C-alpha positions as YAML, in Angstrom:
chain: A
units: angstrom
residues:
- id: 1
  name: UNK
  ca: [-9.38, -17.77, 13.89]
- id: 2
  name: UNK
  ca: [-8.96, -14.81, 16.24]
- id: 3
  name: UNK
  ca: [-11.59, -12.08, 16.41]
- id: 4
  name: UNK
  ca: [-10.38, -8.50, 16.20]
- id: 5
  name: UNK
  ca: [-12.36, -5.28, 16.64]
- id: 6
  name: UNK
  ca: [-11.78, -3.26, 13.46]
- id: 7
  name: UNK
  ca: [-12.64, 0.43, 13.59]
- id: 8
  name: UNK
  ca: [-14.90, 1.74, 10.82]
- id: 9
  name: UNK
  ca: [-12.51, 4.65, 10.26]
- id: 10
  name: UNK
  ca: [-8.82, 5.47, 10.70]
- id: 11
  name: UNK
  ca: [-6.48, 8.47, 10.42]
- id: 12
  name: UNK
  ca: [-3.97, 8.75, 7.59]
- id: 13
  name: UNK
  ca: [-1.56, 11.28, 6.11]
- id: 14
  name: UNK
  ca: [-2.78, 12.02, 2.59]
- id: 15
  name: UNK
  ca: [-1.37, 14.03, -0.30]
- id: 16
  name: UNK
  ca: [-3.88, 16.88, -0.53]
- id: 17
  name: UNK
  ca: [-2.27, 18.70, -3.48]
- id: 18
  name: UNK
  ca: [-0.33, 16.25, -5.68]
- id: 19
  name: UNK
  ca: [2.45, 17.97, -7.58]
- id: 20
  name: UNK
  ca: [3.24, 20.04, -4.47]
- id: 21
  name: UNK
  ca: [4.94, 19.31, -1.19]
- id: 22
  name: UNK
  ca: [1.72, 19.14, 0.82]
- id: 23
  name: UNK
  ca: [-0.07, 16.63, 3.03]
- id: 24
  name: UNK
  ca: [-2.65, 16.58, 5.81]
- id: 25
  name: UNK
  ca: [-4.13, 14.10, 8.26]
- id: 26
  name: UNK
  ca: [-7.63, 12.93, 7.32]
- id: 27
  name: UNK
  ca: [-10.13, 10.42, 8.70]
- id: 28
  name: UNK
  ca: [-10.86, 7.70, 6.14]
- id: 29
  name: UNK
  ca: [-13.18, 4.69, 5.97]
- id: 30
  name: UNK
  ca: [-11.44, 1.41, 6.74]
- id: 31
  name: UNK
  ca: [-11.23, -0.63, 3.52]
- id: 32
  name: UNK
  ca: [-12.23, -4.25, 3.10]
- id: 33
  name: UNK
  ca: [-9.45, -6.57, 1.90]
- id: 34
  name: UNK
  ca: [-9.87, -7.66, -1.71]
- id: 35
  name: UNK
  ca: [-9.39, -11.11, -3.20]
- id: 36
  name: UNK
  ca: [-6.10, -12.58, -2.05]
- id: 37
  name: UNK
  ca: [-5.44, -9.59, 0.24]
- id: 38
  name: UNK
  ca: [-5.29, -9.03, 3.99]
- id: 39
  name: UNK
  ca: [-6.12, -5.99, 6.12]
- id: 40
  name: UNK
  ca: [-3.22, -4.95, 8.34]
- id: 41
  name: UNK
  ca: [-3.31, -2.71, 11.40]
- id: 42
  name: UNK
  ca: [-0.04, -0.82, 10.87]
- id: 43
  name: UNK
  ca: [2.06, -0.04, 13.91]
- id: 44
  name: UNK
  ca: [4.93, 1.45, 11.88]
- id: 45
  name: UNK
  ca: [4.99, 3.02, 8.41]
- id: 46
  name: UNK
  ca: [8.02, 4.16, 6.47]
- id: 47
  name: UNK
  ca: [8.05, 7.41, 4.56]
- id: 48
  name: UNK
  ca: [11.03, 7.79, 2.26]
- id: 49
  name: UNK
  ca: [12.26, 9.54, -0.86]
- id: 50
  name: UNK
  ca: [9.89, 7.41, -2.98]
- id: 51
  name: UNK
  ca: [6.96, 9.03, -1.18]
- id: 52
  name: UNK
  ca: [8.30, 12.46, -2.07]
- id: 53
  name: UNK
  ca: [8.38, 11.43, -5.74]
- id: 54
  name: UNK
  ca: [4.82, 10.15, -5.55]
- id: 55
  name: UNK
  ca: [3.65, 13.31, -3.77]
- id: 56
  name: UNK
  ca: [5.29, 15.57, -6.36]
- id: 57
  name: UNK
  ca: [4.16, 13.54, -9.42]
- id: 58
  name: UNK
  ca: [7.79, 13.20, -10.48]
- id: 59
  name: UNK
  ca: [7.78, 9.48, -11.30]
- id: 60
  name: UNK
  ca: [6.94, 9.08, -14.97]
- id: 61
  name: UNK
  ca: [7.15, 5.29, -14.61]
- id: 62
  name: UNK
  ca: [4.03, 5.13, -12.43]
- id: 63
  name: UNK
  ca: [0.86, 4.30, -14.36]
- id: 64
  name: UNK
  ca: [-1.20, 7.32, -13.28]
- id: 65
  name: UNK
  ca: [-0.53, 10.77, -11.90]
- id: 66
  name: UNK
  ca: [-0.96, 10.79, -8.16]
- id: 67
  name: UNK
  ca: [-4.56, 11.51, -7.23]
- id: 68
  name: UNK
  ca: [-5.59, 13.90, -4.49]
- id: 69
  name: UNK
  ca: [-6.18, 11.88, -1.33]
- id: 70
  name: UNK
  ca: [-3.47, 9.26, -1.98]
- id: 71
  name: UNK
  ca: [-2.34, 7.92, 1.42]
- id: 72
  name: UNK
  ca: [1.35, 8.44, 2.15]
- id: 73
  name: UNK
  ca: [3.76, 5.70, 3.19]
- id: 74
  name: UNK
  ca: [4.16, 2.37, 1.42]
- id: 75
  name: UNK
  ca: [6.31, 0.19, 3.64]
- id: 76
  name: UNK
  ca: [5.35, -0.86, 7.12]
- id: 77
  name: UNK
  ca: [4.91, -3.40, 9.88]
- id: 78
  name: UNK
  ca: [1.70, -4.44, 11.59]
- id: 79
  name: UNK
  ca: [-0.70, -7.21, 12.50]
- id: 80
  name: UNK
  ca: [-3.19, -8.91, 10.18]
- id: 81
  name: UNK
  ca: [-6.72, -8.13, 11.39]
- id: 82
  name: UNK
  ca: [-8.81, -9.54, 8.52]
- id: 83
  name: UNK
  ca: [-8.39, -11.98, 5.65]
- id: 84
  name: UNK
  ca: [-9.96, -11.27, 2.27]
- id: 85
  name: UNK
  ca: [-11.66, -13.78, -0.04]
- id: 86
  name: UNK
  ca: [-9.52, -16.58, -1.51]
- id: 87
  name: UNK
  ca: [-6.98, -16.53, 1.33]
- id: 88
  name: UNK
  ca: [-7.87, -19.93, 2.76]
- id: 89
  name: UNK
  ca: [-4.51, -21.38, 1.70]
- id: 90
  name: UNK
  ca: [-2.44, -18.38, 2.82]
- id: 91
  name: UNK
  ca: [0.64, -18.96, 4.96]
- id: 92
  name: UNK
  ca: [-0.38, -16.05, 7.20]
- id: 93
  name: UNK
  ca: [-3.39, -15.66, 9.49]
- id: 94
  name: UNK
  ca: [-5.25, -13.08, 11.57]
- id: 95
  name: UNK
  ca: [-2.99, -12.10, 14.45]
- id: 96
  name: UNK
  ca: [0.28, -12.62, 12.55]
- id: 97
  name: UNK
  ca: [2.81, -9.76, 12.59]
- id: 98
  name: UNK
  ca: [3.89, -9.00, 9.04]
- id: 99
  name: UNK
  ca: [6.05, -6.59, 7.06]
- id: 100
  name: UNK
  ca: [5.09, -4.78, 3.87]
- id: 101
  name: UNK
  ca: [7.75, -4.03, 1.29]
- id: 102
  name: UNK
  ca: [7.86, -1.58, -1.64]
- id: 103
  name: UNK
  ca: [6.92, -4.13, -4.32]
- id: 104
  name: UNK
  ca: [3.52, -5.75, -3.67]
- id: 105
  name: UNK
  ca: [3.49, -7.95, -6.77]
- id: 106
  name: UNK
  ca: [5.27, -8.64, -10.03]
- id: 107
  name: UNK
  ca: [4.42, -10.34, -13.32]
- id: 108
  name: UNK
  ca: [7.44, -12.67, -13.26]
- id: 109
  name: UNK
  ca: [7.70, -12.67, -17.05]
- id: 110
  name: UNK
  ca: [8.97, -9.24, -18.22]
- id: 111
  name: UNK
  ca: [12.69, -8.70, -18.86]
- id: 112
  name: UNK
  ca: [13.39, -6.96, -15.51]
- id: 113
  name: UNK
  ca: [11.67, -9.81, -13.62]
- id: 114
  name: UNK
  ca: [13.59, -12.44, -15.58]
- id: 115
  name: UNK
  ca: [16.83, -10.62, -14.77]
- id: 116
  name: UNK
  ca: [16.02, -10.52, -11.03]
- id: 117
  name: UNK
  ca: [15.14, -6.80, -10.95]
- id: 118
  name: UNK
  ca: [11.58, -7.15, -9.62]
- id: 119
  name: UNK
  ca: [11.50, -3.51, -8.46]
- id: 120
  name: UNK
  ca: [11.58, -2.56, -12.16]
- id: 121
  name: UNK
  ca: [8.71, -4.87, -13.21]
- id: 122
  name: UNK
  ca: [6.74, -3.32, -16.04]
- id: 123
  name: UNK
  ca: [3.44, -4.56, -14.54]
- id: 124
  name: UNK
  ca: [4.39, -4.43, -10.87]
- id: 125
  name: UNK
  ca: [2.12, -3.26, -8.07]
- id: 126
  name: UNK
  ca: [3.55, -0.82, -5.54]
- id: 127
  name: UNK
  ca: [2.44, -1.24, -1.93]
- id: 128
  name: UNK
  ca: [0.17, 1.57, -0.84]
- id: 129
  name: UNK
  ca: [-0.04, 3.15, -4.30]
- id: 130
  name: UNK
  ca: [-3.62, 2.49, -5.45]
- id: 131
  name: UNK
  ca: [-3.55, -0.83, -3.56]
...
C-alpha cells in the first residue's frame, strides 16, 4: 500500500452563520476515516444549489438544522490517501482517484429506495453533510 503524507490540518469553506448567506475559509483538523470510510484529498469540489439550501437551513427534509462550521461542498473528485477500519475488502485503495456523489448511502428498504429513487431515501446519508 502506498504511503502518503497527510497534513494535520486543511483549509475549508464553512458556513459561519447558518440561516444566512455567509461563509468563510477556516483551518480545520484533518479527520480520521471511520469504519468503512476512506479519507480523500479533494482536488475538485462542487458547490451547487443544494449547498445554498443547506447554508440557509431551508431543507426541512434534512435531519438537523445546519450547524455553524458545516463545511460547504458535497460532491467532488480526489485521491484516496487513507483507508479506515474494516476496508480490507474494499474495491478501492490508497492512491485511487475517486468521485463523490450527493448520496453517500441508502437503506435500500424504504419506499423511495424500492422505487429506484435513492436520492429520496428516508434514512440516506448525504456526502459532506455530517459525514
